[in-house]
Coordinates of C-alpha atoms in Angstrom, one line a residue:
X640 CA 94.1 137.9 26.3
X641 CA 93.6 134.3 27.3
X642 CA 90.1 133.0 27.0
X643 CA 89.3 131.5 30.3
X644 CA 87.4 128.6 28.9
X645 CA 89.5 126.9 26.2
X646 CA 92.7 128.8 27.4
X647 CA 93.6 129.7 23.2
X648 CA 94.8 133.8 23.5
X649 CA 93.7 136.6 21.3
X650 CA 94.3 139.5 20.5
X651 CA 93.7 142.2 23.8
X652 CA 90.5 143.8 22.2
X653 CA 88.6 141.0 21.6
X654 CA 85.2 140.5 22.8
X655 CA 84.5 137.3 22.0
X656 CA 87.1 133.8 21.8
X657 CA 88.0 133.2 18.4
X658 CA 88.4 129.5 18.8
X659 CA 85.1 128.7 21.3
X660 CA 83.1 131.9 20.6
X661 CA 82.6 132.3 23.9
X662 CA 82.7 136.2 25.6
X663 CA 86.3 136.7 26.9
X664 CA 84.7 138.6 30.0
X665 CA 82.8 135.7 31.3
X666 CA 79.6 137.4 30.9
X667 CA 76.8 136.0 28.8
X668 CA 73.7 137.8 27.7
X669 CA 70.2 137.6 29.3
X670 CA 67.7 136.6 26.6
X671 CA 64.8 138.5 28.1
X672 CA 66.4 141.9 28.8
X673 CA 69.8 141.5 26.6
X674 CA 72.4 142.8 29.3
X675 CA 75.1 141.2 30.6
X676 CA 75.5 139.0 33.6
X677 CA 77.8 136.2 34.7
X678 CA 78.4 133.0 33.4
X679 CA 77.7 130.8 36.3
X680 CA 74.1 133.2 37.1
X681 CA 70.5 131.4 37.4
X682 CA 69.3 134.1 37.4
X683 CA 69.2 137.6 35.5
X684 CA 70.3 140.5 37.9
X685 CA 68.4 143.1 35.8
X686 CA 65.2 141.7 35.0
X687 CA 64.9 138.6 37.1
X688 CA 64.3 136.4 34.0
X689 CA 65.9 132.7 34.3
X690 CA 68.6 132.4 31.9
X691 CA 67.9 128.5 31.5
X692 CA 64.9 129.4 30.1
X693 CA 62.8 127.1 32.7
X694 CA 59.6 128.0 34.6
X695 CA 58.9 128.6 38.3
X696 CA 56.2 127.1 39.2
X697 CA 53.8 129.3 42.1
X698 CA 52.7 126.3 43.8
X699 CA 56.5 124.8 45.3
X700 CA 58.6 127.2 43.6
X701 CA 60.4 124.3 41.5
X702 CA 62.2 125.3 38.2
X703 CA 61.2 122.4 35.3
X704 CA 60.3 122.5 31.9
X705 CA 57.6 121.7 30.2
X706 CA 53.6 122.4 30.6
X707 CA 53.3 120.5 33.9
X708 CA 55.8 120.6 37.6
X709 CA 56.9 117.3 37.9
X710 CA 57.4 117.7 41.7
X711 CA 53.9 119.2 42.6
X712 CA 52.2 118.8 39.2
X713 CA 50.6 122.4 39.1
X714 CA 50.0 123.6 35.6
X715 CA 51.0 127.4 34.8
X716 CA 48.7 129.6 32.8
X717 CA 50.2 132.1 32.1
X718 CA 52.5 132.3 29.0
X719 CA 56.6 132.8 29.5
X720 CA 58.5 135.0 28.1
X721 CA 60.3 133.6 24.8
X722 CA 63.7 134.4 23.3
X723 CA 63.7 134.0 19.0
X724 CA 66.4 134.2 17.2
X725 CA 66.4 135.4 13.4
X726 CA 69.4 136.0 11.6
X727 CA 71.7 135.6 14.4
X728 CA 70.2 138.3 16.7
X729 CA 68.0 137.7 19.5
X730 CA 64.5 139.2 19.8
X731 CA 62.7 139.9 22.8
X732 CA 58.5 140.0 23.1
X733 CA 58.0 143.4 24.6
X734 CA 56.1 141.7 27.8
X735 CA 59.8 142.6 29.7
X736 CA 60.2 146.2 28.5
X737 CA 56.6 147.6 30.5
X738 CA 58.3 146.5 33.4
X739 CA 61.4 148.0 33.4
X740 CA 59.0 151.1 32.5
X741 CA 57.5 150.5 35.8
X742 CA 60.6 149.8 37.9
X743 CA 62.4 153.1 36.3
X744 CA 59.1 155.1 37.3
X745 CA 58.7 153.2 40.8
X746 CA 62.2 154.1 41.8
X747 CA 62.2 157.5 40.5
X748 CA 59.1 158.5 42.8
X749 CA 60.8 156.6 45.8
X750 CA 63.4 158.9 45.0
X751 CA 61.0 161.8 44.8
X752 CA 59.6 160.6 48.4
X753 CA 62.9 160.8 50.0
X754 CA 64.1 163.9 48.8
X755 CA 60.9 165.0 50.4
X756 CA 61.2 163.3 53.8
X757 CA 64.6 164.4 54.0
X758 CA 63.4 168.1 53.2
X759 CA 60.4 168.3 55.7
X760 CA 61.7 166.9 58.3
X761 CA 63.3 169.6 59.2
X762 CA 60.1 171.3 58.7
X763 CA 58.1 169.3 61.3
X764 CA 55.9 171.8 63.0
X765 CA 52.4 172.7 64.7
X766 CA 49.9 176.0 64.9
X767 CA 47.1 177.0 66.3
X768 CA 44.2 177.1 64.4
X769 CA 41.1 179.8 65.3
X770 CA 38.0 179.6 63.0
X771 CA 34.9 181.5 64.4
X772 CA 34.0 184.2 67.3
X773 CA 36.0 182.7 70.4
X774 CA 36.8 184.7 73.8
X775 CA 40.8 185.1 74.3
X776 CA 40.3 183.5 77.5
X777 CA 38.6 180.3 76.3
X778 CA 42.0 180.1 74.1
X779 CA 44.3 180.6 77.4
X780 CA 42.3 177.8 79.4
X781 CA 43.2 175.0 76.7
X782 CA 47.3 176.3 77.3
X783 CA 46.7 177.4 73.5
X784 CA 48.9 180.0 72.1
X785 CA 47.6 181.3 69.0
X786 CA 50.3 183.7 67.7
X787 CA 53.1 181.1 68.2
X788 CA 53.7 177.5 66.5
X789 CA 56.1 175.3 68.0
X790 CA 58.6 173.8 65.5
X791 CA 60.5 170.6 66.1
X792 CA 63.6 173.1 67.1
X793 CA 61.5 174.0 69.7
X794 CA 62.2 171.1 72.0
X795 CA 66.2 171.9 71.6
X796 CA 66.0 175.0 73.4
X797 CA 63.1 177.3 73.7
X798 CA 60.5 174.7 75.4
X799 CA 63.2 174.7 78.3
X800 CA 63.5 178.5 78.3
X801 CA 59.6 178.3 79.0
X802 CA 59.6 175.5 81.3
X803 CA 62.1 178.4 83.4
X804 CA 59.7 181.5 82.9
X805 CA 56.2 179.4 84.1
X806 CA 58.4 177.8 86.7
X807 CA 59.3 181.5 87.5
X808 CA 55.6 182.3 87.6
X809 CA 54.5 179.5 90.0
X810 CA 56.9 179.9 92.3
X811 CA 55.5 183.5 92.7
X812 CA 51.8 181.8 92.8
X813 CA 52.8 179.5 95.4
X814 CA 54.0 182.4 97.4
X815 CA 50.5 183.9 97.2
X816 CA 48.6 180.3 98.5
X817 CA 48.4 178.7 95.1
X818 CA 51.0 175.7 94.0
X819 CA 51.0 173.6 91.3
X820 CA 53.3 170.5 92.4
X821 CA 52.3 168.8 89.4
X822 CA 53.0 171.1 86.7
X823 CA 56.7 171.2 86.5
X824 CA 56.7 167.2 86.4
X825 CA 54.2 167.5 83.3
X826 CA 56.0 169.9 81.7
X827 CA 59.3 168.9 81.6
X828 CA 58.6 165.1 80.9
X829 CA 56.6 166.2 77.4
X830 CA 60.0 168.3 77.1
X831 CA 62.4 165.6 77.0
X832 CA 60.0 162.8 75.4
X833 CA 60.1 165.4 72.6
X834 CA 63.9 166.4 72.6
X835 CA 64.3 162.9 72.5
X836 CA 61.9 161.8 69.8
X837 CA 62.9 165.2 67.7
X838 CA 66.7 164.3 68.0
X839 CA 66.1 160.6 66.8
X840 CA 64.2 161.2 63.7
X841 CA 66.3 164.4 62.8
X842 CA 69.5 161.7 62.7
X843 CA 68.0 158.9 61.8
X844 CA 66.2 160.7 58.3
X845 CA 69.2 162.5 57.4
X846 CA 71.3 159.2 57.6
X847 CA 68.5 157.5 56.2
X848 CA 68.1 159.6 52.9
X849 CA 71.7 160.3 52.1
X850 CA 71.9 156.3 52.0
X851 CA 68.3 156.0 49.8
X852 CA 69.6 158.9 47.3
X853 CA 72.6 157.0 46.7
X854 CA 71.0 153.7 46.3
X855 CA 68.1 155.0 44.2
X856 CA 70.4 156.8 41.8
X857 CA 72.6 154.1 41.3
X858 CA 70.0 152.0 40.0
X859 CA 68.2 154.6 37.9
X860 CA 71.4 154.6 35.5
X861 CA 71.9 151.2 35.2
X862 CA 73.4 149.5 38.4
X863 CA 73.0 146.3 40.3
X864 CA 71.7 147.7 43.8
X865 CA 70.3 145.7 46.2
X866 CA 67.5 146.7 48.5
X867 CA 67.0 150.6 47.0
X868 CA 63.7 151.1 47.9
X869 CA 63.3 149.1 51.0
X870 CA 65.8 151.6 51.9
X871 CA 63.3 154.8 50.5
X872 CA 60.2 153.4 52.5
X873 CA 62.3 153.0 55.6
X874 CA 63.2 156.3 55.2
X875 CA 59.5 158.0 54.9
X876 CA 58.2 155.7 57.6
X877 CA 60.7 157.2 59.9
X878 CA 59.8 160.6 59.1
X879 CA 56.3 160.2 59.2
X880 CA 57.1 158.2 62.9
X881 CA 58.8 161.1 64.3
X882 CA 55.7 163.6 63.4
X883 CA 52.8 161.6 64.6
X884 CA 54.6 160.6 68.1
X885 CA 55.5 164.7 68.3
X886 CA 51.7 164.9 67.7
X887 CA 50.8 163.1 70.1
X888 CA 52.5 165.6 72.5
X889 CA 50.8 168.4 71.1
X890 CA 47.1 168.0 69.4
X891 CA 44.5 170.0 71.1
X892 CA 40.8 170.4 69.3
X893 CA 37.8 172.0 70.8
X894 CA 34.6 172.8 69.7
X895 CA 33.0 175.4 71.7
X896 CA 29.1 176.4 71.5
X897 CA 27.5 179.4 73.9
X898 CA 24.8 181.1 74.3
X899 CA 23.1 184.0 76.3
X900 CA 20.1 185.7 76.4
X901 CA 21.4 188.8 78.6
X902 CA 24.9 189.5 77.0
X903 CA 24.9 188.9 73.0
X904 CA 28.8 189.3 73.1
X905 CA 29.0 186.2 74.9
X906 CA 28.3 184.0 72.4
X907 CA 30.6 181.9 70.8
X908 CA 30.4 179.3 68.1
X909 CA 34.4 178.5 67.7
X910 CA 36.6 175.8 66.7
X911 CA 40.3 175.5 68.3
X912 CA 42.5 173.4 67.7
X913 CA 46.5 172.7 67.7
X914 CA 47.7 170.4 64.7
X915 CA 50.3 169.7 62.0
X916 CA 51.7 173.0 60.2
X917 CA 51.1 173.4 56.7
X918 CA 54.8 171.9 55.9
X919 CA 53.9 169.2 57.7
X920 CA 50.6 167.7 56.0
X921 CA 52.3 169.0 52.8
X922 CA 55.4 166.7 53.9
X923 CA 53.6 164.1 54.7
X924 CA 51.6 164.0 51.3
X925 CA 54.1 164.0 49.5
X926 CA 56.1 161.8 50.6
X927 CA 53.4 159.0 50.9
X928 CA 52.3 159.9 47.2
X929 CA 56.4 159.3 45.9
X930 CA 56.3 156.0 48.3
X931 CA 52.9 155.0 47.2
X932 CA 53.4 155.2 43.7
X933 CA 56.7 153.2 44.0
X934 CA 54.7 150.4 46.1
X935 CA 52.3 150.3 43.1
X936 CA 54.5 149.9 40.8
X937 CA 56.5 147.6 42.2
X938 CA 53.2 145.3 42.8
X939 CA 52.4 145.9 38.8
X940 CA 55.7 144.5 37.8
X941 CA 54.3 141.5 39.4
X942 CA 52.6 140.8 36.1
X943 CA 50.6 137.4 35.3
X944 CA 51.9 136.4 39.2
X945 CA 48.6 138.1 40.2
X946 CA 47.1 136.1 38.2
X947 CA 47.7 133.2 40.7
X948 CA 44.4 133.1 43.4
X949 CA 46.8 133.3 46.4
X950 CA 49.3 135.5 45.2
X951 CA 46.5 138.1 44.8
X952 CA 44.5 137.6 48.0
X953 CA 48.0 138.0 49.9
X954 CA 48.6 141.4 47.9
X955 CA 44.9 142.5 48.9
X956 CA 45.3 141.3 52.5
X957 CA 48.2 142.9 52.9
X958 CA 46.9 146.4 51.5
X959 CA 43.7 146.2 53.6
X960 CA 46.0 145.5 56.9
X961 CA 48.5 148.8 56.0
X962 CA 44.7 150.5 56.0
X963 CA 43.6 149.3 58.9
X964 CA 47.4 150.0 60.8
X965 CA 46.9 153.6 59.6
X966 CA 43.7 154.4 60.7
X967 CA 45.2 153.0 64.1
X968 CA 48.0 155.2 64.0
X969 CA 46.1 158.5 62.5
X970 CA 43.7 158.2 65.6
X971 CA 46.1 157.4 68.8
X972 CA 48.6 159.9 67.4
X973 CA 45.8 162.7 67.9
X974 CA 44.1 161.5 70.9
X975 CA 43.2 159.2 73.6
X976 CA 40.1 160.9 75.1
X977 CA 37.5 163.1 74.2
X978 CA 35.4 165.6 76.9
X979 CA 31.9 166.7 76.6
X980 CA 30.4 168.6 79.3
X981 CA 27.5 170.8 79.0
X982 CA 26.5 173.9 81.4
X983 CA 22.8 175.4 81.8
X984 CA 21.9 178.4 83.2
X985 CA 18.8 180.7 83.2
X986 CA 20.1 182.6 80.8
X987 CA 23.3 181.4 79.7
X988 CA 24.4 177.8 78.4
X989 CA 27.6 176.4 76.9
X990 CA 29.0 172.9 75.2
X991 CA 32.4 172.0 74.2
X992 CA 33.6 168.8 72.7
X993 CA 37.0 168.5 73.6
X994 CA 39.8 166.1 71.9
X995 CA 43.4 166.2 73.4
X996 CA 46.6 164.2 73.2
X997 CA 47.9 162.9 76.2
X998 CA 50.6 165.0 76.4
X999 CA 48.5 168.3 76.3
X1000 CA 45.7 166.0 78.6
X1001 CA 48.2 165.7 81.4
X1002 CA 49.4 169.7 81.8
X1003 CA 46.0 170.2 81.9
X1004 CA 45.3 167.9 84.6
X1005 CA 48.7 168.8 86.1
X1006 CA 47.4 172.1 86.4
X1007 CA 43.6 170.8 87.6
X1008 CA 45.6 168.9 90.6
X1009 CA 47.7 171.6 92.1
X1010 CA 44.4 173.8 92.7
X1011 CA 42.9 170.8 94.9
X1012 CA 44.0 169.8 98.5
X1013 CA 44.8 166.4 98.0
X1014 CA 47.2 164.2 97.0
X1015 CA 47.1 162.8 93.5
X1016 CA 50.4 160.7 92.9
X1017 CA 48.7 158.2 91.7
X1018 CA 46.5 158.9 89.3
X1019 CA 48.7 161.5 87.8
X1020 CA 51.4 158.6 87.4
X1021 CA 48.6 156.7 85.3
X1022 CA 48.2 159.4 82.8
X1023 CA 52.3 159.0 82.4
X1024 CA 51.9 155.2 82.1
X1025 CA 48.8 156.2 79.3
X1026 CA 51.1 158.5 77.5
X1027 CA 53.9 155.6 77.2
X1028 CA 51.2 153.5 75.9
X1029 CA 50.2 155.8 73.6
X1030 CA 53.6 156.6 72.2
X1031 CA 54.3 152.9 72.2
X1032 CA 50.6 152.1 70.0
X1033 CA 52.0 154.6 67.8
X1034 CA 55.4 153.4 67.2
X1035 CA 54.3 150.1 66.7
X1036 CA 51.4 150.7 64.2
X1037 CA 54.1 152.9 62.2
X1038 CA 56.6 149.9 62.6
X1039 CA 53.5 147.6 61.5
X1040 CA 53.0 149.7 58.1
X1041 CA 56.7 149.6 57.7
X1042 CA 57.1 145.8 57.7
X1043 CA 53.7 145.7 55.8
X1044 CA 55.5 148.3 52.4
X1045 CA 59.0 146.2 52.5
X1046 CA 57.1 142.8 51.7
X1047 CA 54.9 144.6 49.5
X1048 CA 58.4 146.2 47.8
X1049 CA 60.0 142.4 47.9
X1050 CA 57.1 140.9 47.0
X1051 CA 57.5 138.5 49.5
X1052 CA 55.1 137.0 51.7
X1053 CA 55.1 137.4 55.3
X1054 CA 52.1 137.3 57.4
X1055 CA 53.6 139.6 60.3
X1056 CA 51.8 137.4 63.1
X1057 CA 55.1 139.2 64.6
X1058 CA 54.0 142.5 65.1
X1059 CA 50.2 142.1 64.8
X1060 CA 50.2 140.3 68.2
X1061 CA 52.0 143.2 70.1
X1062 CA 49.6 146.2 68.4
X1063 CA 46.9 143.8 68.9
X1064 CA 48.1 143.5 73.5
X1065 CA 49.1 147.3 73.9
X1066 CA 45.6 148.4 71.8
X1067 CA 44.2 146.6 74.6
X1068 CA 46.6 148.1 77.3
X1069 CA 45.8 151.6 76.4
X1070 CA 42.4 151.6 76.8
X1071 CA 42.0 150.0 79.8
X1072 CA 44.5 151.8 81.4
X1073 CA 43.3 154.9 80.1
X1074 CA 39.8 154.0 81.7
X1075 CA 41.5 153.5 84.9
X1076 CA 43.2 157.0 84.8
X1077 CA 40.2 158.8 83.8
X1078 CA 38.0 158.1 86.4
X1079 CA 39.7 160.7 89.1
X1080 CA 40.3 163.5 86.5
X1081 CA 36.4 162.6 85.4
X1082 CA 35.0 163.4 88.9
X1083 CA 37.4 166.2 89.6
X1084 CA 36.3 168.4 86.6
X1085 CA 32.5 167.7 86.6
X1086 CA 30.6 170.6 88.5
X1087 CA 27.4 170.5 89.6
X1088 CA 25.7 172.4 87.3
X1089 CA 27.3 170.6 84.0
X1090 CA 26.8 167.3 82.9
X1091 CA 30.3 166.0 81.8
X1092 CA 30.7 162.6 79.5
X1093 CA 34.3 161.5 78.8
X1094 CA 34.6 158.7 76.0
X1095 CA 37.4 156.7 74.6
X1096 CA 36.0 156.6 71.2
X1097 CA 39.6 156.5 69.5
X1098 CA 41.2 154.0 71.8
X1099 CA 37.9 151.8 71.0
X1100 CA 38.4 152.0 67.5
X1101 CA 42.4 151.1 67.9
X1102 CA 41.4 147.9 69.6
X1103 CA 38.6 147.2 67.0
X1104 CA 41.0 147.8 64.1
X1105 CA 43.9 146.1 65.8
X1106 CA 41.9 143.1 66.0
X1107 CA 40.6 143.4 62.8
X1108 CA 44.5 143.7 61.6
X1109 CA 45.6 140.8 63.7
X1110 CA 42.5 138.8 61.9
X1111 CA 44.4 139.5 58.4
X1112 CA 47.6 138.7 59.6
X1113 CA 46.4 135.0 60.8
X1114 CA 44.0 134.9 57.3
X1115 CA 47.4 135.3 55.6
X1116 CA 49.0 132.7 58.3
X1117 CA 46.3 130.0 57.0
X1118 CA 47.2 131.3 52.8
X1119 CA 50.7 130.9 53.2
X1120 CA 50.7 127.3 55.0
X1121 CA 47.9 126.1 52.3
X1122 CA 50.9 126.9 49.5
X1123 CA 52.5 124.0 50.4
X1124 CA 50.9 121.3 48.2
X1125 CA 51.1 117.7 48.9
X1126 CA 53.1 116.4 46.1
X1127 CA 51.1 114.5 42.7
X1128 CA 53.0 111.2 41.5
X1129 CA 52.3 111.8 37.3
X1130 CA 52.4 108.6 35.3
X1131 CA 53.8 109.3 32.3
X1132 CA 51.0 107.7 29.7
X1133 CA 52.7 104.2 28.0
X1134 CA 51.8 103.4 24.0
X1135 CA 51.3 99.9 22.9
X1136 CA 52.9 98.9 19.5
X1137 CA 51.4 96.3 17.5
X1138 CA 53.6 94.8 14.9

C-alpha cells in the first residue's frame, strides 16, 4: 500500500506510513471527539469542533487565535475545548461528551415523534361529544351526529355516498315546496377541500417518515447524515397541518342553557361539541413531545454560545414567536365566529353560545338560505372566500412554526420577515372579510323575540397575535443586522529597550 503523502509502500495492513507516520487512509483524528475525518477537513463532521484548534469568534464569525479577534476585536469568554496529550494519547475534557449525550437523545425522540406522525396519521379522526341533559333535536339542528365519527377515510368514499342520500332527500323536499339550492354546493365543496387535504397529508407523511426513519437511524449508529431532524420536524408539522385544516372543516361547540317553569323536562344544561378523536390529540401530543424534546436538545448542545447576549435573545425570540404562531393556528383551525342569542318567554327562556368552523358555519347557512325567498349568491360566495382564508391563516401559521423549529434545529438565525408579513396580511383578510359575510347571515337568524350577538373573538386574537409575531420577527431583523460590528484597528503595544 502506497502512502499517498511521501509515496514510500508498506505492507497492505498498515494503518499508519512507516516512513512519515502519517494514516495510510487519509484520515486524521479529531482532537475533541477522537473519530476520524479527512485530511483536508476544517472542520470535525461529528462534533463540529475545528481541527486547527482556532476559535470562532460570535461577533464576525472569524477563526484566529489567541484571546482577542484581530478582525473585529471581540474578546470570547467562554473557555475552548483543549486537547492534552500524555504519554502519546490524546485526552479529551469531558465538555464534548454531554453533547453527544444530547444529540444521541435529541435524535432518538425525533425519531420517537416520527414514528408517531407516521402512525396517527392514519388515525386522524373526529366525534361527537355529549356532556349533560340535551334534547335529540337540539343535537340534529347543529347537523351533529352523535353515534358516528368521521375518520379521515371518510372523505375517500362515504362523505360522497351521503352527499347522494341527502341529495336524495332534498330532491323529495323540493317536490313538496321546500328547496335547498345551496346545500349541495356547501356540501360537496367541504367534500373535496377534505379529499384533497386528506390525500396530501396521507402521501406526503408516509413519504415524509420513511425518509426521517432512515436518516435518524443512520445517525444514531454512527453516520455522517445531513439534515436528519430537519427532515423529523418537517415531518410532524405536516401531520399536525393536515388535522388542523381537516378541523377546520368539522369543529362544532355549543353550549346550550334552558329553562321552563311549565315543563321541567325541557330543561337543558348541555355541552356539544364535534372535535379531534382521542387518537388524534393523543397523536398530536406525542408527536410534539418527541419533536419538542429534540428542539431542546438541540438548543442545549448550543452550550457557552448562549452565553453570548444575542445569541440568547434570538433563541428566546424565536420560542416566544413559535408561541404566538400556535396560539394563531389552535384558534382559526377551530373557528372563525362565535353565536350568542338569547330567547325569553313567560315561562320559558334559553341561551346557547355557539362556536363553529367555517366549514360546518356554511351547511348551516346553506341550509338557513334555501328556507328564504331570496337570492343569496352573494353572500353565500363570501363565506367560501372566508373558508379559503381560513384554510390559508392556517396553513401558513403551521408553515410559520415550521420555518421557526428548522432554525431552531440549525441553530441558525433567520428572522422570517418572510412569512411573518403574509400571516400578518391574511390575519387581516380574514377578519374583515368574515365581518363582511356575517352581516346577512346575522340579520337572517335573529328573531324577534331573541337577542342575537355574533363576535369574531378568534379572528381578533389571530390579528393581535399575528402582529405581535410580525413585531418579533422585525425585533430579530434589528438583532441580526446589529451583529455586524464595525471593525477595531488593535495596536499591538511597542517596548522600549534601554541599553
Amino acid at each position: 500500500m502506497e502512502c499517498k503523502f511521501c509515496k514510500t509502500e508498506n505492507v497492505d495492513e498498515s494503518v499508519f506510513c512507516k516512513k512519515c507516520g502519517k494514516r495510510l487512509d487519509g484520515k486524521k483524528v479529531c482532537p475533541a471527539c477522537r473519530k476520524l475525518v479527512d485530511d483536508d477537513a476544517v472542520f470535525c463532521n461529528h462534533c463540529g469542533k475545528r481541527l486547527d484548534g482556532k476559535t470562532i469568534c460570535t461577533a464576525c464569525g472569524n477563526a484566529y487565535e489567541g484571546s482577542f479577534c484581530p478582525k473585529c476585536g471581540h474578546q470570547e469568554r467562554t473557555a475552548k475545548t483543549r486537547a492534552t496529550a500524555q504519554n502519546g494519547e490524546i485526552t479529551v475534557p469531558n465538555s464534548g461528551v454531554w453533547k453527544n449525550i444530547l444529540g444521541t437523545i435529541g435524535t432518538s425522540f425525533a425519531l420517537f415523534g416520527v414514528v408517531v406522525s407516521l402512525i396517527f396519521v392514519f388515525l386522524i379522526g373526529f366525534g361527537a361529544s355529549v356532556s349533560g341533559s340535551v334534547d335529540s333535536t337540539e343535537i340534529g339542528n347543529l347537523g351533529i351526529n352523535a353515534s358516528e365519527s368521521t375518520m379521515l377515510y371518510t372523505y375517500f368514499g362515504k362523505v360522497y355516498e351521503n352527499i347522494r342520500l341527502a341529495l336524495d332527500e332534498l330532491n323529495s323536499m323540493a317536490g313538496q315546496g321546500t328547496f335547498y339550492s345551496f346545500v349541495p354546493s356547501a356540501m360537496i365543496i367541504t367534500a373535496v377541500i377534505g379529499t384533497v387535504v386528506s390525500a396530501g397529508v396521507l402521501v406526503a407523511v408516509t413519504v415524509l417518515s420513511i425518509l426521517s426513519i432512515i436518516k435518524l437511524s443512520r445517525k444514531l449508529v454512527g453516520k455522517e447524515v445531513k439534515n436528519a431532524e430537519q427532515f423529523a420536524v418537517t415531518t410532524y408539522v405536516i401531520y399536525a397541518l393536515g388535522a388542523s385544516l381537516l378541523l377546520a372543516l368539522n369543529y362544532v361547540s355549543a353550549k346550550i342553557n334552558s329553562s321552563s317553569s311549565a315543563n321541567a323536562s325541557a330543561n337543558m344544561n348541555a355541552l356539544i361539541g364535534v372535535g379531534f378523536s382521542e387518537a388524534t390529540i393523543a397523536g398530536l401530543t406525542l408527536g410534539a413531545i418527541g419533536i419538542g424534546v429534540c428542539v431542546a436538545c438541540k438548543i442545549a448542545c448550543m452550550g457557552t454560545q448562549l452565553k453570548d447576549a444575542r445569541t440568547l435573545v434570538n433563541v428566546i425570540l424565536t420560542v416566544a414567536a413559535i408561541a404566538l404562531v400556535a396560539v394563531i393556528a389552535g384558534l382559526i383551525s377551530q373557528s372563525v365566529y362565535s353565536l350568542q342569542y338569547f330567547a325569553k318567554e313567560q315561562y320559558y327562556s334559553e341561551s346557547v353560545n355557539l362556536t363553529l368552523s367555517t366549514g360546518a358555519w356554511l351547511q348551516i347557512w346553506a341550509q338557513s338560505l334555501g328556507q328564504s325567498d331570496e337570492a343569496w349568491d352573494t353572500e353565500f360566495f363570501l363565506i367560501i372566500i372566508v373558508l379559503a382564508a381560513q384554510i390559508a391563516l392556517v396553513a401558513v401559521s403551521i408553515v410559520a412554526i415550521l420555518m421557526k423549529l428548522k432554525a431552531l434545529v440549525k441553530g441558525g438565525k433567520s428572522s422570517q420577515l418572510g412569512v411573518s408579513i403574509p400571516l400578518a396580511v391574511i390575519s387581516v383578510v380574514l377578519l374583515v372579510i368574515s365581518v363582511v359575510a356575517a352581516k346577512e347571515p346575522a340579520a337572517l337568524l335573529a328573531q324577534s323575540d331573541q337577542s342575537l350577538k355574533l363576535t369574531f373573538t378568534s379572528a381578533i386574537v389571530a390579528v393581535v397575535f399575528a402582529m405581535l409575531n410580525l413585531g418579533v420577527s422585525i425585533a430579530k431583523t434589528v438583532l441580526l443586522k446589529t451583529n455586524a460590528k464595525p471593525q477595531v484597528q488593535i495596536t499591538e503595544p511597542t517596548a522600549t529597550v534601554t541599553e
